[in-house]
Short mmCIF file of C-alpha atoms in Angstrom, two decimals:
data_model
loop_
_atom_site.label_atom_id
_atom_site.label_comp_id
_atom_site.label_asym_id
_atom_site.label_seq_id
_atom_site.Cartn_x
_atom_site.Cartn_y
_atom_site.Cartn_z
CA MET Z 1 78.91 -157.01 105.82
CA ASN Z 2 75.35 -156.83 104.48
CA SER Z 3 72.65 -154.36 105.54
CA SER Z 4 70.74 -156.68 107.83
CA VAL Z 5 73.84 -157.66 109.82
CA ILE Z 6 74.87 -154.01 110.31
CA ALA Z 7 71.41 -152.99 111.54
CA LEU Z 8 71.05 -156.07 113.71
CA LEU Z 9 74.42 -155.62 115.44
CA ILE Z 10 73.60 -151.98 116.29
CA ILE Z 11 70.16 -152.95 117.65
CA LEU Z 12 71.63 -155.69 119.80
CA ALA Z 13 74.38 -153.36 121.07
CA ILE Z 14 71.84 -150.72 122.16
CA ILE Z 15 69.60 -153.32 123.82
CA GLY Z 16 72.65 -154.81 125.54
CA ILE Z 17 73.81 -151.43 126.89
CA GLY Z 18 70.28 -150.61 128.10
CA SER Z 19 69.94 -153.99 129.82
CA PHE Z 20 73.37 -153.63 131.48
CA ILE Z 21 72.34 -150.22 132.86
CA GLY Z 22 69.09 -151.73 134.12
CA PHE Z 23 70.74 -154.65 135.90
CA ARG Z 24 73.34 -152.33 137.50
CA ALA Z 25 70.92 -149.59 138.55
CA GLY Z 26 69.90 -151.09 141.87
CA SER Z 27 73.17 -152.80 142.79
CA ARG Z 28 74.02 -150.28 145.53
CA GLN Z 29 70.57 -150.33 147.12
CA ALA Z 30 69.06 -152.66 149.70
CA MET Z 31 66.07 -153.62 147.55
CA ASN Z 32 63.18 -153.53 150.03
CA LEU Z 33 59.64 -152.74 148.90
CA GLU Z 34 60.10 -148.96 149.39
CA GLN Z 35 63.25 -148.89 147.22
CA TRP Z 36 61.92 -151.37 144.64
CA ALA Z 37 58.56 -149.63 144.10
CA VAL Z 38 59.16 -145.87 144.67
CA GLY Z 39 62.95 -145.48 144.77
CA GLY Z 40 63.02 -144.44 148.43
CA ARG Z 41 61.07 -141.23 147.48
CA GLY Z 42 64.39 -139.56 146.60
CA PHE Z 43 64.24 -138.75 142.86
CA GLY Z 44 64.87 -135.12 141.86
CA LEU Z 45 63.48 -133.12 138.93
CA VAL Z 46 65.68 -134.70 136.25
CA LEU Z 47 65.04 -138.32 137.25
CA VAL Z 48 61.30 -137.71 137.72
CA TRP Z 49 61.17 -136.00 134.31
CA LEU Z 50 63.01 -138.89 132.66
CA LEU Z 51 60.91 -141.45 134.50
CA MET Z 52 57.58 -139.90 133.55
CA ALA Z 53 58.74 -139.19 130.00
CA GLY Z 54 59.95 -142.76 129.77
CA GLU Z 55 56.50 -143.96 130.75
CA ALA Z 56 54.52 -141.49 128.64
CA TYR Z 57 56.55 -141.64 125.41
CA THR Z 58 56.57 -145.25 124.36
CA THR Z 59 56.17 -147.36 121.24
CA PHE Z 60 52.74 -145.73 121.10
CA SER Z 61 54.51 -142.42 120.37
CA PHE Z 62 57.08 -144.01 118.08
CA LEU Z 63 54.99 -146.41 115.97
CA GLY Z 64 51.38 -145.78 117.04
CA ALA Z 65 51.36 -142.02 116.36
CA SER Z 66 52.94 -142.41 112.92
CA GLY Z 67 50.70 -145.43 112.26
CA TRP Z 68 47.52 -143.46 112.98
CA ALA Z 69 48.77 -140.47 110.94
CA TYR Z 70 49.19 -142.96 108.10
CA SER Z 71 45.99 -144.98 108.47
CA ARG Z 72 43.53 -142.48 110.11
CA GLY Z 73 44.83 -139.04 109.18
CA GLY Z 74 43.12 -136.10 110.96
CA PRO Z 75 41.83 -138.04 114.04
CA ALA Z 76 45.44 -138.86 114.99
CA LEU Z 77 45.96 -135.21 115.99
CA TYR Z 78 44.00 -135.89 119.19
CA ILE Z 79 47.35 -137.13 120.54
CA LEU Z 80 48.90 -133.63 120.50
CA ALA Z 81 45.82 -132.08 122.13
CA TYR Z 82 45.37 -134.56 124.97
CA ILE Z 83 49.02 -134.50 126.02
CA SER Z 84 48.85 -130.71 126.48
CA LEU Z 85 45.70 -131.05 128.60
CA ALA Z 86 47.25 -133.86 130.66
CA TYR Z 87 50.14 -131.66 131.86
CA VAL Z 88 47.71 -129.00 133.08
CA VAL Z 89 45.77 -131.65 135.00
CA SER Z 90 48.97 -133.05 136.52
CA PHE Z 91 50.04 -129.60 137.76
CA PHE Z 92 46.97 -129.40 140.02
CA ILE Z 93 46.49 -133.05 141.01
CA LEU Z 94 49.93 -134.61 141.54
CA PRO Z 95 51.36 -132.21 144.18
CA PRO Z 96 48.51 -132.72 146.71
CA LEU Z 97 48.57 -136.42 145.92
CA TRP Z 98 52.32 -136.50 146.67
CA GLU Z 99 51.70 -134.68 149.99
CA VAL Z 100 49.20 -137.33 150.98
CA GLY Z 101 51.57 -140.07 149.84
CA ARG Z 102 54.42 -138.78 151.98
CA ALA Z 103 52.24 -138.18 155.04
CA ARG Z 104 50.49 -141.56 154.83
CA GLY Z 105 53.33 -143.69 153.40
CA LEU Z 106 51.49 -144.46 150.16
CA GLN Z 107 53.29 -146.49 147.51
CA THR Z 108 50.54 -147.28 145.02
CA GLN Z 109 47.31 -145.89 143.61
CA SER Z 110 45.32 -148.48 145.58
CA ASP Z 111 46.94 -147.25 148.81
CA PHE Z 112 45.26 -143.90 148.19
CA PHE Z 113 41.83 -145.46 147.83
CA GLU Z 114 42.35 -147.60 150.95
CA LYS Z 115 43.44 -144.67 153.16
CA ARG Z 116 41.08 -142.04 151.75
CA TYR Z 117 37.95 -144.19 151.79
CA ASP Z 118 38.98 -146.54 154.62
CA SER Z 119 38.23 -149.64 152.56
CA LYS Z 120 40.52 -152.57 151.73
CA LEU Z 121 37.81 -153.97 149.46
CA LEU Z 122 37.75 -150.80 147.36
CA ALA Z 123 41.58 -150.80 147.25
CA GLY Z 124 41.52 -154.44 146.11
CA LEU Z 125 39.01 -153.62 143.37
CA VAL Z 126 41.19 -150.72 142.19
CA ALA Z 127 44.22 -153.02 142.14
CA VAL Z 128 42.44 -155.66 140.05
CA ILE Z 129 41.10 -153.09 137.57
CA GLY Z 130 44.56 -151.50 137.35
CA VAL Z 131 46.24 -154.82 136.57
CA VAL Z 132 43.58 -155.78 133.99
CA PHE Z 133 43.92 -152.52 132.03
CA ILE Z 134 47.70 -152.46 132.29
CA VAL Z 135 47.78 -155.68 130.26
CA PRO Z 136 46.68 -154.08 126.92
CA TYR Z 137 49.21 -151.27 127.54
CA LEU Z 138 51.90 -153.89 128.07
CA GLN Z 139 50.70 -155.73 124.96
CA LEU Z 140 51.19 -152.64 122.81
CA GLN Z 141 54.76 -152.28 124.06
CA LEU Z 142 55.57 -155.89 123.22
CA LYS Z 143 53.89 -155.66 119.84
CA GLY Z 144 55.87 -152.52 119.06
CA MET Z 145 59.06 -154.21 120.14
CA GLY Z 146 58.38 -157.13 117.81
CA ILE Z 147 57.66 -154.88 114.84
CA ILE Z 148 60.75 -152.73 115.43
CA VAL Z 149 63.25 -155.54 115.71
CA GLU Z 150 61.71 -157.55 112.84
CA VAL Z 151 61.69 -154.65 110.37
CA ALA Z 152 64.96 -153.08 111.49
CA SER Z 153 66.78 -156.42 111.24
CA PHE Z 154 65.38 -156.96 107.70
CA GLY Z 155 63.52 -160.01 109.01
CA GLU Z 156 66.64 -161.71 110.46
CA ILE Z 157 64.87 -161.84 113.87
CA ASN Z 158 61.18 -162.64 113.71
CA ARG Z 159 58.56 -160.82 115.77
CA THR Z 160 57.89 -163.61 118.28
CA ALA Z 161 61.56 -164.15 119.10
CA ALA Z 162 62.12 -160.40 119.54
CA MET Z 163 59.21 -160.10 121.96
CA ALA Z 164 60.31 -163.15 123.97
CA ILE Z 165 63.95 -161.97 124.29
CA ALA Z 166 62.98 -158.41 125.22
CA GLY Z 167 60.35 -159.64 127.67
CA ALA Z 168 62.89 -161.83 129.43
CA LEU Z 169 65.42 -158.98 129.68
CA VAL Z 170 62.83 -156.55 131.05
CA ALA Z 171 61.54 -159.03 133.62
CA GLY Z 172 65.14 -159.68 134.64
CA PHE Z 173 66.20 -156.12 135.36
CA VAL Z 174 62.90 -155.23 137.00
CA PHE Z 175 63.29 -158.26 139.27
CA THR Z 176 66.83 -157.10 140.13
CA SER Z 177 66.63 -153.31 140.35
CA GLY Z 178 62.96 -152.23 140.40
CA ILE Z 179 62.15 -148.56 139.71
CA HIS Z 180 65.87 -147.62 139.74
CA ALA Z 181 66.34 -149.65 136.54
CA VAL Z 182 63.46 -147.87 134.80
CA ALA Z 183 64.77 -144.39 135.64
CA ARG Z 184 68.36 -145.09 134.55
CA VAL Z 185 67.51 -146.85 131.28
CA SER Z 186 65.19 -143.93 130.46
CA ILE Z 187 68.26 -141.67 130.11
CA LEU Z 188 69.68 -143.69 127.22
CA LYS Z 189 66.25 -144.27 125.68
CA ASP Z 190 65.30 -140.58 125.71
CA LEU Z 191 68.57 -139.38 124.16
CA LEU Z 192 68.22 -141.87 121.30
CA LEU Z 193 64.48 -141.24 120.79
CA LEU Z 194 64.82 -137.45 120.70
CA GLY Z 195 67.67 -137.60 118.17
CA ALA Z 196 66.01 -140.20 115.96
CA ALA Z 197 62.63 -138.41 115.90
CA VAL Z 198 64.08 -135.05 114.85
CA VAL Z 199 66.29 -136.54 112.13
CA ILE Z 200 63.46 -138.66 110.69
CA GLY Z 201 60.85 -135.89 110.84
CA ILE Z 202 63.05 -133.42 108.98
CA ALA Z 203 65.02 -135.66 106.63
CA VAL Z 204 62.15 -137.76 105.24
CA PRO Z 205 60.04 -134.82 103.91
CA TYR Z 206 63.15 -133.10 102.51
CA HIS Z 207 64.47 -136.26 100.88
CA TRP Z 208 61.21 -137.18 99.12
CA PHE Z 209 59.39 -133.84 98.63
CA GLY Z 210 61.94 -131.02 99.10
CA GLY Z 211 60.52 -129.85 102.45
CA ILE Z 212 57.81 -130.26 105.09
CA GLY Z 213 55.48 -127.69 103.45
CA GLN Z 214 55.84 -129.37 100.07
CA MET Z 215 55.08 -132.73 101.65
CA PHE Z 216 51.77 -131.44 103.07
CA LYS Z 217 50.89 -129.81 99.71
CA ALA Z 218 51.46 -133.12 97.94
CA LEU Z 219 49.40 -135.00 100.54
CA ALA Z 220 46.52 -132.49 100.38
CA SER Z 221 46.53 -132.72 96.60
CA ALA Z 222 46.54 -136.53 96.47
CA HIS Z 223 44.23 -137.15 99.46
CA PRO Z 224 42.26 -133.94 100.21
CA ALA Z 225 40.27 -135.47 103.10
CA HIS Z 226 43.17 -137.16 104.89
CA LEU Z 227 44.15 -134.19 107.07
CA THR Z 228 40.60 -133.21 108.06
CA MET Z 229 37.98 -134.93 110.26
CA PRO Z 230 37.10 -137.81 110.10
CA GLY Z 231 40.17 -138.32 107.91
CA ALA Z 232 40.49 -141.83 106.55
CA THR Z 233 37.84 -143.11 109.01
CA ARG Z 234 34.03 -143.11 108.89
CA ASN Z 235 33.06 -142.52 112.52
CA MET Z 236 35.84 -140.52 114.19
CA GLY Z 237 34.39 -137.06 113.74
CA HIS Z 238 34.61 -133.92 115.87
CA ALA Z 239 32.54 -135.38 118.74
CA TRP Z 240 34.86 -138.38 118.93
CA TYR Z 241 37.89 -136.07 118.75
CA LEU Z 242 36.76 -133.81 121.61
CA SER Z 243 35.53 -136.65 123.83
CA THR Z 244 38.76 -138.59 123.28
CA VAL Z 245 40.91 -135.55 124.10
CA LEU Z 246 38.96 -135.06 127.35
CA LEU Z 247 39.02 -138.74 128.28
CA THR Z 248 42.73 -139.24 127.67
CA GLY Z 249 43.73 -135.81 129.02
CA LEU Z 250 41.89 -136.37 132.30
CA GLY Z 251 42.92 -140.00 132.47
CA ALA Z 252 46.58 -139.65 131.49
CA TYR Z 253 47.81 -139.55 135.08
CA MET Z 254 45.31 -142.12 136.30
CA TRP Z 255 47.57 -144.94 135.09
CA PRO Z 256 48.72 -146.82 138.20
CA HIS Z 257 52.38 -146.64 137.11
CA LEU Z 258 52.27 -142.83 136.77
CA ILE Z 259 50.72 -142.46 140.23
CA GLY Z 260 53.54 -144.67 141.52
CA SER Z 261 56.12 -142.45 139.78
CA CYS Z 262 54.58 -139.42 141.47
CA PHE Z 263 55.53 -140.91 144.84
CA THR Z 264 59.22 -141.16 143.82
CA ALA Z 265 59.60 -137.35 143.77
CA LYS Z 266 61.56 -135.47 146.45
CA SER Z 267 58.87 -132.82 146.88
CA ALA Z 268 55.55 -131.50 145.58
CA ASP Z 269 57.41 -128.64 143.87
CA THR Z 270 59.39 -131.19 141.88
CA LEU Z 271 56.11 -132.35 140.36
CA ARG Z 272 54.94 -128.79 139.64
CA ARG Z 273 58.20 -128.00 137.85
CA ASN Z 274 57.94 -131.33 136.04
CA ALA Z 275 54.48 -130.40 134.70
CA ILE Z 276 56.00 -127.19 133.30
CA VAL Z 277 58.99 -128.79 131.55
CA MET Z 278 57.33 -132.01 130.34
CA PRO Z 279 55.79 -130.31 127.25
CA LEU Z 280 59.35 -129.88 125.93
CA TYR Z 281 59.35 -133.61 125.25
CA THR Z 282 56.14 -133.29 123.24
CA LEU Z 283 58.03 -131.25 120.63
CA THR Z 284 59.27 -134.55 119.19
CA LEU Z 285 55.78 -135.80 118.34
CA PRO Z 286 55.14 -133.55 115.30
CA PHE Z 287 58.28 -135.02 113.71
CA ILE Z 288 56.83 -138.50 114.18
CA PHE Z 289 53.58 -137.34 112.54
CA PHE Z 290 55.54 -135.94 109.57
CA ALA Z 291 56.95 -139.40 108.93
CA GLY Z 292 53.49 -140.99 109.11
CA PHE Z 293 51.93 -138.45 106.73
CA ALA Z 294 54.87 -138.75 104.32
CA ALA Z 295 54.45 -142.53 104.32
CA VAL Z 296 50.94 -142.17 102.87
CA LEU Z 297 52.58 -141.08 99.60
CA ILE Z 298 55.88 -142.98 99.82
CA VAL Z 299 54.61 -146.46 100.79
CA PRO Z 300 50.84 -146.53 100.07
CA GLY Z 301 48.78 -149.63 100.78
CA LEU Z 302 50.53 -150.96 103.89
CA ARG Z 303 48.35 -153.60 105.56
CA ASP Z 304 49.47 -152.50 109.03
CA GLY Z 305 49.82 -148.73 109.60
CA ASP Z 306 52.10 -149.36 112.59
CA LEU Z 307 54.76 -150.40 110.06
CA SER Z 308 54.76 -147.03 108.26
CA LEU Z 309 57.55 -145.22 110.14
CA LEU Z 310 60.05 -148.06 109.98
CA THR Z 311 59.23 -148.83 106.35
CA VAL Z 312 59.92 -145.23 105.37
CA VAL Z 313 63.12 -145.16 107.40
CA GLN Z 314 64.22 -148.38 105.72
CA LYS Z 315 63.69 -146.79 102.28
CA THR Z 316 65.34 -143.47 103.16
CA PHE Z 317 68.37 -144.07 105.39
CA PRO Z 318 71.46 -146.32 105.41
CA PRO Z 319 71.39 -149.55 107.47
CA TRP Z 320 73.42 -148.15 110.38
CA PHE Z 321 70.80 -145.43 110.98
CA LEU Z 322 68.02 -148.00 110.76
CA GLY Z 323 69.91 -149.91 113.46
CA ILE Z 324 69.97 -146.83 115.71
CA VAL Z 325 66.25 -146.24 115.14
CA GLY Z 326 65.56 -149.90 115.85
CA GLY Z 327 67.61 -149.79 119.05
CA ALA Z 328 65.93 -146.57 120.21
CA GLY Z 329 62.53 -148.01 119.38
CA ALA Z 330 63.32 -151.20 121.27
CA LEU Z 331 64.16 -149.20 124.39
CA THR Z 332 60.93 -147.19 124.03
CA ALA Z 333 59.17 -150.52 124.47
CA MET Z 334 61.40 -151.96 127.19
CA VAL Z 335 61.32 -148.96 129.56
CA PRO Z 336 57.53 -148.63 129.84
CA SER Z 337 57.17 -152.41 129.90
CA ALA Z 338 59.41 -152.45 132.94
CA ILE Z 339 57.41 -149.88 134.91
CA LEU Z 340 54.13 -151.50 133.88
CA ILE Z 341 54.98 -154.95 135.21
CA LEU Z 342 56.57 -153.42 138.30
CA THR Z 343 53.40 -151.47 139.08
CA ALA Z 344 51.00 -154.28 138.29
CA ALA Z 345 53.02 -156.71 140.41
CA THR Z 346 53.09 -154.31 143.35
CA LEU Z 347 49.34 -153.72 143.11
CA PHE Z 348 48.67 -157.45 143.08
CA ALA Z 349 50.96 -158.32 145.98
CA LYS Z 350 50.47 -155.28 148.21
CA ASN Z 351 46.89 -154.21 147.56
CA PHE Z 352 45.12 -157.41 146.59
CA TYR Z 353 46.91 -160.53 147.87
CA ARG Z 354 48.05 -159.37 151.32
CA PRO Z 355 44.96 -157.48 152.53
CA LEU Z 356 42.37 -159.87 151.12
CA ILE Z 357 44.10 -163.28 151.18
CA ALA Z 358 47.18 -163.27 153.48
CA PRO Z 359 46.97 -160.41 156.04
CA SER Z 360 49.93 -161.73 158.06
CA MET Z 361 52.48 -161.24 155.26
CA THR Z 362 55.46 -159.02 156.11
CA ASP Z 363 56.78 -156.29 153.81
CA ASP Z 364 59.70 -158.56 152.85
CA HIS Z 365 57.28 -161.30 151.79
CA VAL Z 366 55.23 -158.78 149.81
CA ALA Z 367 58.38 -157.53 148.05
CA ARG Z 368 59.37 -161.11 147.18
CA LEU Z 369 55.89 -161.94 145.87
CA ALA Z 370 55.81 -158.72 143.81
CA ARG Z 371 59.15 -159.51 142.17
CA TRP Z 372 58.03 -163.02 141.12
CA THR Z 373 54.63 -161.69 140.05
CA SER Z 374 56.38 -159.28 137.68
CA VAL Z 375 57.91 -162.27 135.87
CA ALA Z 376 54.53 -164.04 135.64
CA LEU Z 377 52.78 -160.93 134.32
CA MET Z 378 55.31 -160.55 131.54
CA ALA Z 379 54.60 -164.13 130.46
CA VAL Z 380 50.81 -163.50 130.48
CA ALA Z 381 51.17 -160.29 128.45
CA LEU Z 382 53.39 -162.05 125.94
CA PHE Z 383 50.74 -164.75 125.44
CA PHE Z 384 47.96 -162.19 124.83
CA THR Z 385 50.19 -160.22 122.46
CA LEU Z 386 50.81 -163.28 120.33
CA THR Z 387 47.06 -163.99 120.10
CA SER Z 388 45.78 -160.41 119.52
CA GLY Z 389 45.51 -158.57 116.22
CA LYS Z 390 44.67 -155.06 117.51
CA THR Z 391 46.69 -151.99 116.48
CA ILE Z 392 48.93 -150.15 118.94
CA VAL Z 393 46.66 -147.12 119.36
CA ALA Z 394 43.54 -149.31 119.66
CA LEU Z 395 45.18 -151.17 122.57
CA LEU Z 396 46.09 -147.88 124.22
CA LEU Z 397 42.56 -146.48 123.95
CA ILE Z 398 41.12 -149.63 125.57
CA GLY Z 399 43.51 -149.10 128.48
CA TYR Z 400 42.58 -145.41 128.77
CA ALA Z 401 38.87 -146.22 128.79
CA GLY Z 402 39.46 -148.38 131.86
CA VAL Z 403 41.97 -146.42 133.96
CA SER Z 404 40.16 -143.11 133.39
CA GLN Z 405 37.39 -144.48 135.58
CA PHE Z 406 39.71 -143.83 138.57
CA PHE Z 407 39.54 -140.06 137.92
CA PRO Z 408 36.37 -139.32 139.98
CA GLY Z 409 37.63 -141.30 142.97
CA ILE Z 410 41.00 -139.52 143.06
CA VAL Z 411 39.96 -135.97 142.19
CA LEU Z 412 36.81 -135.91 144.29
CA GLY Z 413 38.71 -137.68 147.06
CA LEU Z 414 41.28 -134.88 147.11
CA PHE Z 415 39.03 -131.86 146.69
CA TRP Z 416 35.49 -132.78 147.83
CA ASN Z 417 34.78 -133.61 151.46
CA ARG Z 418 31.49 -135.35 150.65
CA ALA Z 419 33.01 -137.97 148.35
CA SER Z 420 32.13 -141.25 150.07
CA ARG Z 421 33.23 -144.88 149.94
CA ALA Z 422 29.82 -146.00 148.67
CA GLY Z 423 29.74 -143.28 146.02
CA VAL Z 424 33.20 -144.02 144.62
CA PHE Z 425 32.66 -147.80 144.73
CA SER Z 426 29.33 -147.51 142.91
CA GLY Z 427 30.65 -145.06 140.32
CA LEU Z 428 33.72 -147.18 139.61
CA VAL Z 429 31.70 -150.36 139.12
CA VAL Z 430 29.17 -148.62 136.85
CA GLY Z 431 31.98 -147.00 134.81
CA ILE Z 432 33.90 -150.24 134.30
CA VAL Z 433 30.76 -152.21 133.41
CA ALA Z 434 29.80 -149.51 130.88
CA VAL Z 435 33.28 -149.61 129.33
CA ALA Z 436 33.15 -153.40 129.01
CA LEU Z 437 29.63 -153.46 127.52
CA LEU Z 438 30.29 -150.70 124.99
CA ILE Z 439 33.67 -151.95 123.79
CA LEU Z 440 32.88 -155.67 123.77
CA SER Z 441 29.60 -155.04 121.89
CA GLY Z 442 31.36 -152.94 119.24
CA ARG Z 443 29.68 -149.67 120.27
CA ASP Z 444 32.84 -147.54 120.32
CA PRO Z 445 32.30 -144.73 119.34
CA PHE Z 446 28.94 -144.54 121.14
CA VAL Z 447 26.56 -141.96 119.62
CA GLY Z 448 29.67 -140.28 118.22
CA LEU Z 449 31.50 -140.16 121.57
CA ASN Z 450 34.49 -142.16 122.77
CA ALA Z 451 32.98 -145.10 124.72
CA GLY Z 452 35.32 -144.51 127.66
CA PHE Z 453 34.20 -140.87 127.91
CA ALA Z 454 30.53 -141.88 127.93
CA ALA Z 455 31.32 -144.31 130.77
CA LEU Z 456 33.25 -141.61 132.65
CA ILE Z 457 30.24 -139.24 132.56
CA LEU Z 458 28.05 -142.04 133.98
CA ASN Z 459 30.72 -142.81 136.60
CA PHE Z 460 30.86 -139.15 137.73
CA ALA Z 461 27.07 -138.86 137.97
CA VAL Z 462 26.69 -142.04 140.04
CA THR Z 463 29.62 -141.11 142.33
CA VAL Z 464 28.19 -137.68 143.11
CA VAL Z 465 24.57 -138.80 143.58
CA VAL Z 466 25.45 -141.77 145.83
CA SER Z 467 27.95 -139.67 147.82
CA LEU Z 468 25.30 -137.03 148.49
CA ALA Z 469 22.84 -139.72 149.53
CA SER Z 470 25.26 -141.57 151.84
CA ARG Z 471 26.93 -140.58 155.07
CA SER Z 472 30.71 -140.63 155.25
CA PRO Z 473 33.41 -138.90 157.37
CA ALA Z 474 34.59 -135.63 155.83
CA ARG Z 475 37.99 -136.52 154.33
CA GLY Z 476 38.56 -133.99 151.51
CA ILE Z 477 41.27 -131.38 151.14
CA ASN Z 478 40.03 -129.34 154.12
CA SER Z 479 39.91 -132.33 156.48
CA PRO Z 480 42.54 -133.48 158.99
CA TRP Z 481 43.18 -136.42 156.61
CA MET Z 482 45.11 -134.03 154.32
CA PRO Z 483 48.58 -132.72 155.28
CA ALA Z 484 48.39 -129.21 156.76
CA ALA Z 485 50.44 -127.67 153.94
CA GLU Z 486 47.81 -128.66 151.38
CA ARG Z 487 44.67 -127.66 153.26
CA ARG Z 488 42.75 -124.66 151.98
#
């Protein structure tokens, strides 16, 4: 049996097991909208941890982090910094958000904006923006999936076929089992990813250089500027690094699917404990960086940096291990893809279509529309993936620039009584327009700063000024709108 067949069979076996778990996950549940979208609000610490880790550690972590370590060098280290900041932010924001969600029956991020600011129009705008910026995040998962299966199968399965097959499987188990599928498949995905990352990060430097320290010495000698700022880039200096860390750290939990996962928790304390233990997962990322930095010396001149990790693994390990890495990598794309289409479909059906187009729809009709919308969204994302040439990290940063614009509306809505509907609406529109103008005109970075961060500053300023100038009912954390346990 040749190498490609061995690797391919292992990849297919892992994908098959993951898909079986996904299809079975919701078989014992009556799949109404509450169960499909937020799991009946009954997930404990372990399932919430796996769910959020499954959404946060994706093909971006697996291929994108190593790809940027390979192609950008020093700027890639922003990833380690922003993740640490994001957990601190989540410790203070998610518990009060969960309290509001339980008290008001919230299921999505848009529900928060509708209840807090008493505006279906604002909720509809948030839903549309959320769906639009989820698409590049979904694209990066599909692109990663295609790369993983193509390289790990030694080209036996091409990239387009891999993306189409995986997309169909993901749409299928999301349609069947909703959020239950995502949480259960995450268990298998996380076990494989953790094991593969540690083995790769330690074995590759030892195999080629005699150790991790020796690998960095060799890299510093051959490419002295690669590990410093701006690394292998021209315009990603310290200002870009700091502004990107702030943007992505503050915006990490503004993704609609992570807000939705917050509502699956049993209690606010579950989320506090989750913020404390989540950094344990981050320990795998340095091992992924080691592989990317080692690849600079082992396989120089790759046209696509996202290929660096798998190319090094292919040169270092036997085919059966490449198959395991390929299978683990495939699941790191499938799990977040599942939660992304689930969230986007729920936003569209529940927060855009029903309130603004068909107010008489029942919850059962909304659930049915959301399930079919998830299938349509996967097809749209697949089309854009096949026609886009952007790298994995570039796609992620576009998404962050957009969803981070929700930060003022959520944080000020929780903790500042004066935050008003007009202020948040104005700030959000200004922030999104600024993001679009800067990125589409090629001005990212903008005067050295991440374009999304520059837009977020403008968004904050407009929100505060308009809120102070407008009259709105006091609905912050000290108002009757908040649950009594969270008032200060």
